[in-house]
Coordinates of C-alpha atoms in Angstrom, one line a residue:
Chain J
M650 CA -104.4 94.0 33.4
T651 CA -107.8 94.2 33.5
L652 CA -109.2 94.2 36.9
F653 CA -113.1 94.2 36.0
R654 CA -115.1 95.9 38.6
T655 CA -118.3 94.8 36.4
L656 CA -120.1 92.2 36.2
T657 CA -120.5 90.0 32.7
P658 CA -122.5 87.7 31.6
A659 CA -119.9 85.5 31.3
F660 CA -118.7 85.7 34.5
L661 CA -122.2 85.3 36.2
L662 CA -122.4 82.1 34.1
A663 CA -119.0 81.0 35.5
C664 CA -120.2 81.7 39.0
A665 CA -123.2 79.8 38.4
L666 CA -121.0 76.7 37.5
L667 CA -118.6 76.6 39.8
T668 CA -120.8 77.4 42.8
G669 CA -123.9 76.4 42.2
Q670 CA -125.2 79.8 42.9
A671 CA -125.5 83.4 41.6
G672 CA -125.5 85.2 44.5
L673 CA -121.7 86.7 44.1
A674 CA -123.9 88.7 41.7
Q675 CA -124.7 91.0 44.6
A676 CA -121.5 92.0 45.5
Q677 CA -121.2 95.7 45.9
N678 CA -118.2 96.7 43.9
G679 CA -118.8 93.9 41.3
P680 CA -116.3 90.7 41.4
L681 CA -113.2 89.9 41.2
R682 CA -112.1 89.3 37.6
I683 CA -109.1 89.1 35.3
E684 CA -109.9 88.8 31.2
I685 CA -107.2 86.6 30.3
T686 CA -106.9 87.5 26.5
E687 CA -107.5 91.7 27.5
G688 CA -103.3 91.2 27.0
V689 CA -102.3 91.4 31.2
I690 CA -100.5 94.5 31.6
E691 CA -100.1 94.0 35.5
P692 CA -100.7 91.3 37.9
L693 CA -103.1 90.4 40.1
P694 CA -101.6 91.0 43.8
F695 CA -102.9 88.3 46.2
A696 CA -101.4 86.5 49.6
V697 CA -101.8 82.8 50.1
P698 CA -100.5 82.6 54.0
D699 CA -99.2 79.0 55.3
F700 CA -102.1 76.9 55.6
I701 CA -103.0 76.3 59.2
A702 CA -101.9 72.8 60.4
E703 CA -105.0 71.4 62.4
N704 CA -102.9 68.6 64.0
G705 CA -99.4 68.1 63.8
A706 CA -99.3 65.4 61.2
A707 CA -100.3 67.9 58.9
G708 CA -97.2 70.4 59.7
E709 CA -94.8 69.3 57.5
Y710 CA -97.9 70.4 54.7
A711 CA -98.9 72.9 55.5
A712 CA -96.4 75.7 54.8
N713 CA -95.5 73.2 51.4
I714 CA -99.3 73.4 50.2
A715 CA -99.5 77.5 50.3
R716 CA -95.9 77.7 48.3
V717 CA -97.2 74.9 45.3
I718 CA -100.1 77.5 45.1
A719 CA -98.3 80.8 45.6
S720 CA -95.9 79.0 42.9
D721 CA -98.8 77.8 40.4
L722 CA -100.9 81.5 40.4
A723 CA -97.9 83.2 40.3
G724 CA -96.8 81.1 37.5
T725 CA -99.5 82.4 34.8
G726 CA -98.2 86.0 35.1
L727 CA -101.3 87.1 35.7
F728 CA -100.8 87.0 39.8
R729 CA -98.1 88.4 42.3
E730 CA -97.5 86.9 45.3
I731 CA -97.8 89.4 48.3
P732 CA -94.9 87.7 50.7
A733 CA -95.3 86.8 54.1
S734 CA -92.6 89.0 54.9
A735 CA -95.1 91.9 54.0
H736 CA -98.0 90.2 55.7
I737 CA -99.9 92.4 58.8
S738 CA -102.7 90.1 59.8
R739 CA -101.9 86.3 61.2
V740 CA -104.0 84.1 59.7
T741 CA -104.5 81.5 63.2
S742 CA -107.6 79.7 62.6
F743 CA -109.6 78.6 59.2
D744 CA -113.1 79.6 60.6
A745 CA -111.8 83.1 62.2
P746 CA -113.2 86.3 60.8
V747 CA -110.7 88.0 57.8
A748 CA -109.3 91.1 59.1
Y749 CA -109.8 92.6 55.2
A750 CA -108.4 96.0 56.2
D751 CA -105.2 94.3 57.2
W752 CA -104.9 92.5 53.7
K753 CA -106.4 95.8 51.5
A754 CA -103.9 97.8 53.7
I755 CA -100.7 95.8 51.8
N756 CA -102.8 96.2 48.7
A757 CA -103.7 92.2 48.2
Q758 CA -107.1 92.4 46.3
A759 CA -107.3 88.4 46.7
L760 CA -106.3 86.6 50.0
I761 CA -106.3 82.2 49.7
T762 CA -106.6 80.7 53.3
G763 CA -106.9 76.9 53.9
A764 CA -105.9 74.3 56.4
V765 CA -104.7 70.7 57.0
S766 CA -105.5 67.1 59.1
A767 CA -103.5 64.6 57.9
S768 CA -104.2 61.3 59.9
G769 CA -101.7 58.1 58.6
D770 CA -101.6 58.5 54.9
R771 CA -104.9 60.7 54.3
I772 CA -104.6 65.0 54.6
V773 CA -107.9 66.5 53.9
V774 CA -107.0 70.3 52.9
K775 CA -109.5 72.4 52.3
F776 CA -109.9 76.0 52.0
R777 CA -111.6 79.8 50.8
L778 CA -111.0 82.3 48.6
F779 CA -111.3 86.3 49.2
D780 CA -112.1 89.3 47.3
V781 CA -110.4 91.7 49.4
Y782 CA -111.6 94.5 48.1
S783 CA -115.4 93.5 48.1
G784 CA -114.9 92.2 51.7
Q785 CA -116.0 89.0 50.5
P786 CA -115.8 85.3 50.2
L787 CA -115.5 84.6 46.2
G788 CA -117.2 81.7 45.8
E789 CA -117.9 78.8 48.5
G790 CA -115.2 77.1 51.0
L791 CA -114.1 73.3 49.1
Q792 CA -112.5 70.2 50.6
F793 CA -110.4 68.4 49.1
A794 CA -109.6 64.7 50.6
G795 CA -106.7 62.4 49.5
T796 CA -103.6 60.0 50.0
T797 CA -100.7 62.6 51.6
Q798 CA -98.5 61.6 48.4
S799 CA -101.1 63.4 46.6
W800 CA -100.3 67.1 49.0
R801 CA -98.9 68.9 45.7
R802 CA -102.0 67.4 43.6
M803 CA -104.6 69.3 46.3
A804 CA -102.3 72.2 45.9
H805 CA -103.1 72.6 42.5
K806 CA -106.5 71.4 42.8
V807 CA -106.9 75.0 45.2
A808 CA -105.0 76.8 42.5
D809 CA -107.1 75.6 40.0
A810 CA -110.4 76.6 42.3
A811 CA -108.9 80.1 42.8
Y812 CA -107.7 80.4 39.3
S813 CA -110.7 79.4 38.0
R814 CA -112.8 82.0 39.9
I815 CA -111.0 85.3 38.9
T816 CA -110.4 84.3 35.5
G817 CA -113.9 82.4 34.3
E818 CA -111.5 79.5 32.8
G819 CA -110.8 76.0 33.3
G820 CA -107.7 75.7 35.7
Y821 CA -104.6 73.2 34.3
F822 CA -102.9 73.0 37.2
D823 CA -104.0 69.5 38.5
S824 CA -102.6 68.1 35.1
R825 CA -99.2 66.6 33.7
V826 CA -96.9 66.1 30.9
V827 CA -95.5 63.7 28.8
F828 CA -92.6 64.3 27.5
V829 CA -88.6 63.1 26.1
A830 CA -86.2 63.3 28.0
E831 CA -82.7 63.5 26.5
S832 CA -79.2 63.0 27.5
G833 CA -76.1 62.6 25.6
P834 CA -74.3 64.6 22.4
K835 CA -76.1 66.1 19.7
N836 CA -75.1 62.9 17.1
Q837 CA -75.0 60.6 19.7
R838 CA -79.0 61.9 21.8
A839 CA -80.2 59.0 24.1
K840 CA -84.2 60.1 24.4
R841 CA -86.7 58.3 26.7
L842 CA -90.3 59.0 27.8
A843 CA -90.9 60.7 30.7
V844 CA -94.2 61.9 32.4
M845 CA -94.1 64.7 35.3
D846 CA -96.3 67.4 36.9
Y847 CA -97.3 70.6 34.6
D848 CA -94.7 72.4 36.8
G849 CA -91.5 69.5 36.6
A850 CA -92.7 68.1 40.0
N851 CA -92.6 64.4 39.8
V852 CA -90.7 63.3 37.3
Q853 CA -91.0 59.2 36.2
Y854 CA -89.6 57.6 33.6
L855 CA -91.2 55.4 32.0
T856 CA -88.7 53.8 29.0
D857 CA -85.1 53.1 29.0
S858 CA -82.7 54.9 26.7
A859 CA -82.1 51.6 24.5
S860 CA -84.9 52.7 21.5
L861 CA -84.8 56.4 19.9
V862 CA -88.8 57.3 21.4
L863 CA -90.5 60.4 20.3
A864 CA -93.6 62.4 20.1
P865 CA -95.5 60.5 23.3
R866 CA -99.2 61.8 23.5
F867 CA -102.4 61.5 26.3
S868 CA -105.3 60.4 26.1
P869 CA -108.3 61.4 26.4
T870 CA -108.7 60.7 30.0
G871 CA -104.8 60.5 30.8
D872 CA -104.7 56.5 31.0
R873 CA -102.8 55.9 27.8
I874 CA -99.8 56.9 26.0
L875 CA -99.2 57.0 22.7
F876 CA -95.5 57.3 21.0
T877 CA -93.0 56.3 18.4
S878 CA -90.2 54.4 18.7
Y879 CA -87.1 53.1 17.2
Q880 CA -87.1 49.5 19.5
S881 CA -88.2 47.3 16.1
G882 CA -85.4 49.3 14.7
F883 CA -87.8 51.2 12.4
P884 CA -90.3 54.0 14.3
R885 CA -93.5 52.4 14.9
I886 CA -96.3 53.0 17.4
Y887 CA -97.4 52.0 20.0
V888 CA -99.3 52.8 23.1
M889 CA -98.5 52.2 26.8
D890 CA -100.9 51.6 30.0
V891 CA -99.6 54.6 32.3
A892 CA -100.7 52.6 34.9
S893 CA -99.0 49.7 34.0
V894 CA -96.8 50.8 32.0
Q895 CA -96.4 48.6 29.5
A896 CA -96.8 49.2 25.6
R897 CA -97.7 47.3 22.8
G898 CA -97.0 48.0 18.7
L899 CA -100.0 49.3 17.0
D900 CA -99.4 49.3 13.7
E901 CA -96.8 46.4 12.4
Q902 CA -96.9 46.0 8.5
P903 CA -93.5 45.4 7.2
G904 CA -92.2 47.7 5.4
T905 CA -93.4 50.7 6.5
M906 CA -92.7 53.1 8.7
T907 CA -95.4 54.5 11.2
F908 CA -94.7 58.2 13.7
A909 CA -97.3 61.2 14.8
P910 CA -100.3 59.5 16.4
R911 CA -102.7 61.2 18.0
F912 CA -106.3 59.9 19.9
A913 CA -109.1 61.5 18.7
P914 CA -111.6 62.2 21.5
D915 CA -113.1 58.8 21.5
G916 CA -110.0 57.4 23.0
R917 CA -110.1 55.0 21.0
T918 CA -109.8 55.8 17.3
V919 CA -106.1 56.7 16.7
V920 CA -104.9 59.2 13.7
F921 CA -101.5 58.2 12.3
S922 CA -99.0 58.9 9.5
L923 CA -98.0 56.1 7.4
E924 CA -95.2 56.0 5.5
Q925 CA -94.7 53.7 2.8
G926 CA -92.4 53.9 -0.3
G927 CA -91.3 57.4 0.2
N928 CA -95.0 58.9 0.7
T929 CA -96.3 59.2 3.5
D930 CA -100.1 59.8 4.2
I931 CA -102.8 60.0 6.8
Y932 CA -104.7 56.6 8.7
T933 CA -106.6 56.5 11.5
L934 CA -106.4 52.5 13.1
D935 CA -109.6 51.3 15.8
S936 CA -106.9 51.1 18.3
Q937 CA -108.9 47.2 19.7
T938 CA -110.2 45.8 16.2
G939 CA -106.7 47.2 14.4
N940 CA -109.1 48.2 11.2
R941 CA -107.5 50.2 9.5
Q942 CA -108.7 53.6 7.1
Q943 CA -106.6 55.3 5.1
L944 CA -107.7 59.1 5.3
T945 CA -105.3 61.1 2.8
N946 CA -104.4 59.6 -0.5
S947 CA -101.6 62.2 -2.5
P948 CA -98.0 62.1 -3.2
A949 CA -96.8 64.5 -0.9
I950 CA -96.1 64.5 2.7
E951 CA -99.2 64.6 4.8
T952 CA -98.5 64.4 8.7
A953 CA -99.6 65.6 12.0
P954 CA -102.6 65.1 12.0
S955 CA -105.0 66.4 14.9
F956 CA -108.8 66.1 16.0
S957 CA -111.3 68.3 16.6
P958 CA -112.2 68.3 20.4
D959 CA -115.8 67.3 18.6
G960 CA -113.9 64.2 16.9
S961 CA -115.5 65.7 13.5
Q962 CA -112.7 67.1 11.8
I963 CA -108.7 66.3 11.4
V964 CA -106.6 69.5 11.1
F965 CA -103.0 68.2 9.7
E966 CA -99.8 69.4 7.6
S967 CA -99.5 68.6 3.9
D968 CA -96.8 69.6 1.3
R969 CA -98.9 69.2 -1.3
S970 CA -99.0 73.0 -2.2
G971 CA -94.8 72.6 -2.9
T972 CA -94.4 73.7 0.7
Q973 CA -95.9 72.6 4.5
Q974 CA -98.8 74.2 4.8
I975 CA -102.2 73.4 7.4
Y976 CA -105.6 71.9 5.8
V977 CA -108.7 70.8 7.8
M978 CA -110.6 67.5 6.8
P979 CA -113.5 65.5 7.7
A980 CA -112.8 62.9 10.7
G981 CA -113.3 60.5 7.4
G982 CA -111.4 61.7 5.6
G983 CA -112.4 64.1 1.8
E984 CA -111.2 67.0 0.5
P985 CA -109.2 69.2 2.5
R986 CA -109.1 72.6 2.8
R987 CA -106.1 74.8 3.4
I988 CA -106.0 77.1 6.4
S989 CA -102.5 78.6 6.4
G990 CA -102.2 81.7 4.0
G991 CA -99.3 83.5 5.7
A992 CA -95.4 83.8 4.5
G993 CA -93.6 80.4 5.3
R994 CA -94.0 76.9 5.9
Y995 CA -96.2 75.7 8.9
G996 CA -96.5 72.1 11.0
T997 CA -98.1 70.4 13.5
P998 CA -100.6 72.2 13.9
V999 CA -102.9 71.4 17.5
W1000 CA -106.2 71.4 18.1
S1001 CA -107.2 73.9 20.8
P1002 CA -109.1 71.6 23.8
R1003 CA -111.6 74.9 23.4
G1004 CA -111.8 73.9 20.2
D1005 CA -111.3 77.8 18.9
L1006 CA -107.9 77.5 17.7
I1007 CA -105.5 75.9 16.1
A1008 CA -101.8 76.4 18.0
F1009 CA -99.2 75.4 15.1
T1010 CA -95.1 75.3 14.5
K1011 CA -94.2 77.9 11.9
Q1012 CA -90.8 78.3 10.0
N1013 CA -89.9 81.7 8.2
E1014 CA -86.5 83.5 7.6
G1015 CA -84.5 81.3 8.7
R1016 CA -86.7 81.7 12.4
F1017 CA -88.8 79.1 13.9
H1018 CA -91.8 80.5 15.7
I1019 CA -95.2 79.1 17.6
G1020 CA -98.3 80.6 16.9
V1021 CA -101.9 80.1 16.7
M1022 CA -105.0 81.2 14.4
R1023 CA -108.9 80.5 14.6
T1024 CA -109.7 77.3 12.6
D1025 CA -110.3 78.9 9.5
G1026 CA -106.9 80.1 9.4
S1027 CA -108.1 83.7 10.0
E1028 CA -106.3 86.1 13.6
E1029 CA -103.0 84.6 13.0
R1030 CA -100.7 85.6 15.8
L1031 CA -97.1 84.6 16.4
L1032 CA -96.7 84.0 20.2
T1033 CA -92.7 83.3 19.9
A1034 CA -89.7 83.5 18.2
S1035 CA -86.3 81.5 18.0
F1036 CA -84.0 79.5 16.5
L1037 CA -85.7 77.0 17.4
D1038 CA -89.3 76.1 18.0
E1039 CA -91.4 73.6 17.0
G1040 CA -94.3 70.9 18.4
P1041 CA -96.6 72.8 20.8
T1042 CA -99.9 71.2 22.8
W1043 CA -102.3 72.5 24.9
A1044 CA -103.1 73.2 28.3
P1045 CA -106.4 71.3 29.1
N1046 CA -108.5 74.7 29.3
G1047 CA -106.9 76.0 26.1
R1048 CA -105.2 79.4 27.8
V1049 CA -101.5 78.3 27.7
I1050 CA -99.6 76.6 25.8
M1051 CA -96.5 74.5 25.9
F1052 CA -93.5 73.7 23.3
T1053 CA -89.6 72.8 22.6
R1054 CA -87.5 75.5 22.1
E1055 CA -83.7 74.4 21.1
S1056 CA -80.6 76.3 21.3
A1057 CA -78.3 75.8 18.2
G1058 CA -74.6 75.0 17.7
A1059 CA -73.1 71.9 18.7
G1060 CA -73.8 72.6 22.6
G1061 CA -77.7 73.2 21.7
Q1062 CA -79.6 71.6 24.0
P1063 CA -83.5 71.2 23.9
A1064 CA -85.7 72.9 26.5
L1065 CA -89.3 72.9 27.1
Y1066 CA -90.9 76.6 27.5
S1067 CA -94.9 77.8 27.7
V1068 CA -95.9 80.4 26.4
D1069 CA -99.5 81.9 27.4
I1070 CA -102.0 82.6 23.6
S1071 CA -101.7 86.4 23.7
G1072 CA -98.3 86.1 23.8
R1073 CA -97.0 87.0 27.6
N1074 CA -95.7 85.0 30.2
L1075 CA -93.0 83.3 28.3
R1076 CA -91.1 81.0 30.6
Q1077 CA -88.7 77.7 30.5
V1078 CA -90.9 74.7 32.4
S1079 CA -88.3 73.1 34.9
T1080 CA -87.1 69.6 33.7
N1081 CA -84.1 67.5 35.5
G1082 CA -82.5 68.6 32.0
P1083 CA -82.7 68.7 28.2
A1084 CA -86.3 67.3 27.3
S1085 CA -88.6 67.7 24.1
D1086 CA -91.9 66.8 22.8
P1087 CA -94.3 68.2 25.4
A1088 CA -98.0 66.7 25.4
W1089 CA -100.3 67.7 28.4
S1090 CA -102.7 65.4 29.9
P1091 CA -106.3 66.4 30.2
L1092 CA -107.3 68.0 34.2
L1093 CA -106.6 65.2 36.2
P1094 CA -110.0 63.9 37.7
Chain S
M896 CA -40.5 42.4 5.6
T897 CA -40.7 45.7 6.7
L898 CA -43.2 46.4 5.1
L899 CA -45.8 44.1 7.2
P900 CA -46.3 46.3 9.7
K901 CA -47.2 49.5 8.3
A902 CA -49.2 47.7 5.6
L903 CA -51.0 46.8 9.3
L904 CA -50.8 50.2 10.5
L905 CA -52.6 51.6 7.5
V906 CA -54.9 49.2 8.1
A907 CA -55.8 49.8 11.6
A908 CA -56.4 53.4 10.8
L909 CA -58.4 52.9 7.4
G910 CA -60.5 50.5 9.8
L911 CA -60.5 53.7 13.0
A912 CA -61.9 56.2 10.4
A913 CA -65.0 53.5 9.4
C914 CA -65.5 53.0 13.0
N915 CA -65.7 56.8 13.7
N916 CA -69.0 57.0 11.0
P917 CA -71.2 58.4 14.0
D918 CA -74.8 58.1 12.0
R919 CA -75.0 54.4 12.3
F920 CA -75.3 52.6 16.3
G921 CA -76.2 48.9 15.2
A922 CA -75.3 45.8 13.3
G923 CA -74.2 48.7 10.3
G924 CA -70.7 49.3 10.0
A925 CA -69.5 46.4 11.8
G926 CA -67.0 45.4 9.2
G927 CA -64.8 48.5 9.7
A928 CA -65.4 48.8 13.2
G929 CA -64.1 45.0 13.7
G930 CA -61.1 46.0 11.0
A931 CA -60.5 48.7 13.6
G932 CA -60.4 46.3 16.3
G933 CA -58.3 43.4 15.0
G934 CA -56.2 46.2 13.5
L935 CA -55.5 47.5 17.4
G936 CA -55.1 44.6 19.5
A937 CA -52.5 41.8 19.5
G938 CA -50.1 43.5 17.4
G939 CA -53.3 43.3 14.3
I940 CA -52.8 40.1 13.0
D941 CA -56.7 39.6 13.0
S942 CA -57.3 42.3 10.8
T943 CA -56.5 41.3 7.5
G944 CA -59.5 39.2 7.1
L945 CA -61.7 42.0 7.3
G946 CA -59.7 43.8 4.6
G947 CA -59.4 47.6 3.8
A948 CA -60.5 50.0 1.9
G949 CA -58.4 48.8 -0.3
D950 CA -59.5 45.8 -0.9
P951 CA -62.4 46.0 -3.2
T952 CA -64.6 44.0 -1.8
S953 CA -64.5 45.1 1.4
V954 CA -67.4 47.1 3.3
A955 CA -64.5 49.6 3.8
Y956 CA -64.2 50.2 0.3
F957 CA -68.0 50.2 0.3
Q958 CA -68.0 52.6 2.6
Q959 CA -65.0 55.1 1.8
T960 CA -63.7 54.0 -1.8
L961 CA -67.3 54.2 -3.5
G962 CA -68.8 56.0 -0.8
D963 CA -71.9 55.6 0.8
R964 CA -73.6 58.2 1.6
V965 CA -75.6 60.8 -0.9
F966 CA -76.5 64.5 -0.3
F967 CA -79.4 67.0 -0.9
A968 CA -80.6 70.2 -1.1
V969 CA -83.0 71.6 1.6
D970 CA -86.5 70.0 1.7
Q971 CA -85.3 68.1 -1.2
S972 CA -85.0 64.4 -2.1
S973 CA -84.6 64.0 -5.8
L974 CA -81.0 62.6 -6.6
S975 CA -78.2 65.7 -8.0
D976 CA -75.6 64.1 -10.9
T977 CA -72.8 63.2 -7.9
A978 CA -75.3 61.2 -6.5
R979 CA -76.4 60.0 -9.3
T980 CA -72.9 58.5 -10.1
T981 CA -72.2 57.8 -6.5
L982 CA -75.0 55.5 -6.6
L983 CA -73.9 53.8 -9.4
G984 CA -70.9 52.4 -8.0
Q985 CA -73.1 50.9 -4.9
A986 CA -75.0 49.4 -7.5
Q987 CA -72.4 47.7 -9.3
W988 CA -70.8 46.4 -5.8
L989 CA -73.8 45.3 -4.6
Q990 CA -74.6 43.1 -7.6
T991 CA -70.8 42.1 -7.1
N992 CA -71.5 41.3 -3.3
N993 CA -74.5 39.6 -3.3
D994 CA -74.2 38.3 0.5
Y995 CA -75.2 41.2 2.2
A996 CA -78.2 42.9 3.6
I997 CA -78.7 46.8 3.1
I998 CA -81.1 49.2 5.1
I999 CA -80.9 52.1 3.8
E1000 CA -81.1 55.4 6.2
G1001 CA -82.2 58.8 5.3
H1002 CA -81.6 61.6 7.2
A1003 CA -82.1 65.6 7.2
D1004 CA -81.2 68.7 9.0
E1005 CA -82.5 70.4 12.1
Q1006 CA -84.4 73.2 10.1
G1007 CA -87.6 71.4 10.6
T1008 CA -90.1 69.7 12.4
R1009 CA -89.6 66.2 13.7
E1010 CA -92.5 64.7 11.9
Y1011 CA -91.5 66.1 8.7
N1012 CA -88.2 65.9 8.4
L1013 CA -88.8 62.5 9.4
A1014 CA -91.0 61.7 6.0
L1015 CA -88.6 63.4 4.3
G1016 CA -85.8 61.6 5.1
A1017 CA -88.2 58.8 4.2
R1018 CA -88.5 60.3 0.4
R1019 CA -84.6 60.3 0.5
A1020 CA -84.0 56.5 1.5
S1021 CA -86.5 55.2 -1.0
A1022 CA -85.2 57.1 -3.7
V1023 CA -82.1 56.1 -3.5
Q1024 CA -83.2 52.4 -3.0
D1025 CA -85.7 53.1 -6.5
F1026 CA -82.4 53.4 -7.8
L1027 CA -80.9 51.1 -6.5
I1028 CA -83.0 48.8 -8.3
S1029 CA -83.6 50.7 -11.1
Q1030 CA -79.7 50.0 -11.7
G1031 CA -80.5 46.1 -11.2
V1032 CA -79.9 45.9 -7.3
A1033 CA -82.6 43.0 -5.9
A1034 CA -85.4 45.2 -3.9
G1035 CA -86.0 41.9 -1.5
R1036 CA -82.2 42.5 -0.5
M1037 CA -83.0 46.4 0.6
R1038 CA -85.1 47.9 3.6
T1039 CA -85.5 52.1 3.9
V1040 CA -85.6 53.8 7.3
S1041 CA -85.9 57.5 8.4
Y1042 CA -84.4 59.0 10.9
G1043 CA -85.3 62.2 10.2
K1044 CA -83.5 65.0 12.0
E1045 CA -82.5 62.6 15.3
R1046 CA -79.6 61.6 14.1
P1047 CA -77.4 64.3 12.8
I1048 CA -73.6 63.8 12.1
E1049 CA -72.6 67.4 12.2
V1050 CA -73.8 69.5 14.9
C1051 CA -72.9 72.6 14.0
S1052 CA -75.7 74.9 13.0
T1053 CA -74.8 76.3 9.9
E1054 CA -75.1 75.6 6.3
D1055 CA -71.6 73.7 5.9
C1056 CA -72.7 71.4 8.4
Y1057 CA -76.6 70.9 7.6
S1058 CA -75.6 70.1 3.7
R1059 CA -73.8 66.7 5.4
N1060 CA -76.5 66.1 7.4
R1061 CA -79.5 65.8 4.0
R1062 CA -78.4 62.3 3.8
A1063 CA -79.0 59.1 2.6
V1064 CA -76.6 56.2 3.7
T1065 CA -76.6 52.8 2.0
V1066 CA -75.4 50.5 5.4
L1067 CA -74.0 47.1 5.4
S1068 CA -74.7 44.4 7.1
M1069 CA -74.0 40.2 6.8
G1070 CA -76.8 38.3 7.4
A1071 CA -80.3 38.7 5.9
G1072 CA -79.2 38.8 2.4
A1073 CA -76.5 35.9 3.2

């Protein structure tokens, strides 16, 4: 870990954006700061005492919100919570002065305090973040208001704000993940679409298990989900409206199979694979007019397309060289350029929402890896290794990747895992049962 | 007279074998499954109409005696000599037994990414379809579908199982072709 006590231009910019002022630059010893890409060794210690319940109805949320915040931050591997049992100081009022010496004494470098008030089905959550060693608030206090049902989301928003201020990166806690919930034996797997908070809470099932479903993907605003279903007896791409849970088929050409759909950044164009006569190519479809355009035309398998965040390019996999490799082509089609060059097979490329990296699945010498490379194929880094890792999806901030890991053998089961782009903090995401094919939503509004 | 119960048992056993084919969970294989059901229920009297693997016009004969599936090498969709022999038998049978519609299912083993395996399964199904067409089976009777790695029949994670999962299965159903 690198706890910077010197100012960096990037941090000044981040502060200015987050707080609307650059006043923190005057902090005596420099700001509280974690540089994620440095490869954190020692997590930053923080304290988040139970929030203050400002009225009776807020009582049930005050402690729970603090627990969710602590879990979000500690779950990144960048932070370590100092438990309440070690706290010296008690926070009794949201506006009381902070006893910095008490927090310093237990080595808490960051402190989050907050208060909750509830009335009817409404809840208001406010918080402050303090840099204990500097003896100063880090950014301004913030307040979130919403329904009592969304109390976890408000906790995630507090954690996102704290994470952003300390790391200079965007947050990702207030987000959802759509995935495939699996059940049954390996040769008779039942699959249904489900969506959950990024941390596994609030699971909702979107389809029943009557039809096999695969690889759901969120739209850029999170309001729709693309997926592949065998509902007709043949794999076809569908789009589901999240609010109404109504789905419709997008491409109904008989004698073809469509799969691997993903939205373009415009939220209207869908890029996908279409198979006809045994050959699979990449197409785009205007989801409003139904206009279809063929982007690749080769006898090889072209699949797993993913747009660059500026919408100008598409990364995809092809076995035109004889093995699965990763290529980039212009968004309207055109000559692809191969970017993967190492040993083994490369598939399921996904462009980072920051635009800087491409995540992929690699198979080499009987093992599967999740890895990242720059968009020109350089600086390949493998983040994981196992019997079967596949299908990376990016957190909204482009710093964390979630993927499917399946264990071997007759009792093999898939589960969701996450890892950060430095390869650290590999952990299983909690789900109710076996799960596969995660796709992260954008940060919720 | 004592031969009859033994014959029924044989039919029932063969029917069960067909029923155990787990890779198809729809209408396909209904002939075999129906035979088993009849064989086990009410003394098995109804099972004779559907026939067993000994009846060359039965679905069970197609599945078990001729072989309803062919196997592929790792990441390949080309037909081996063994596969061609099997498919020649299938093609002859399908031209004699015109009442069946045909779905060719392509499958892959679990060593591969989901999307690629879907495309690979489609290649395998298509290779079988092209061969059957070349042997005179009407293209209009056939459709292909790929299950990628979604429907293994063997669940172990060794080459022994993988080699039986890399397959294309010719599934018959009454109806559209009749």
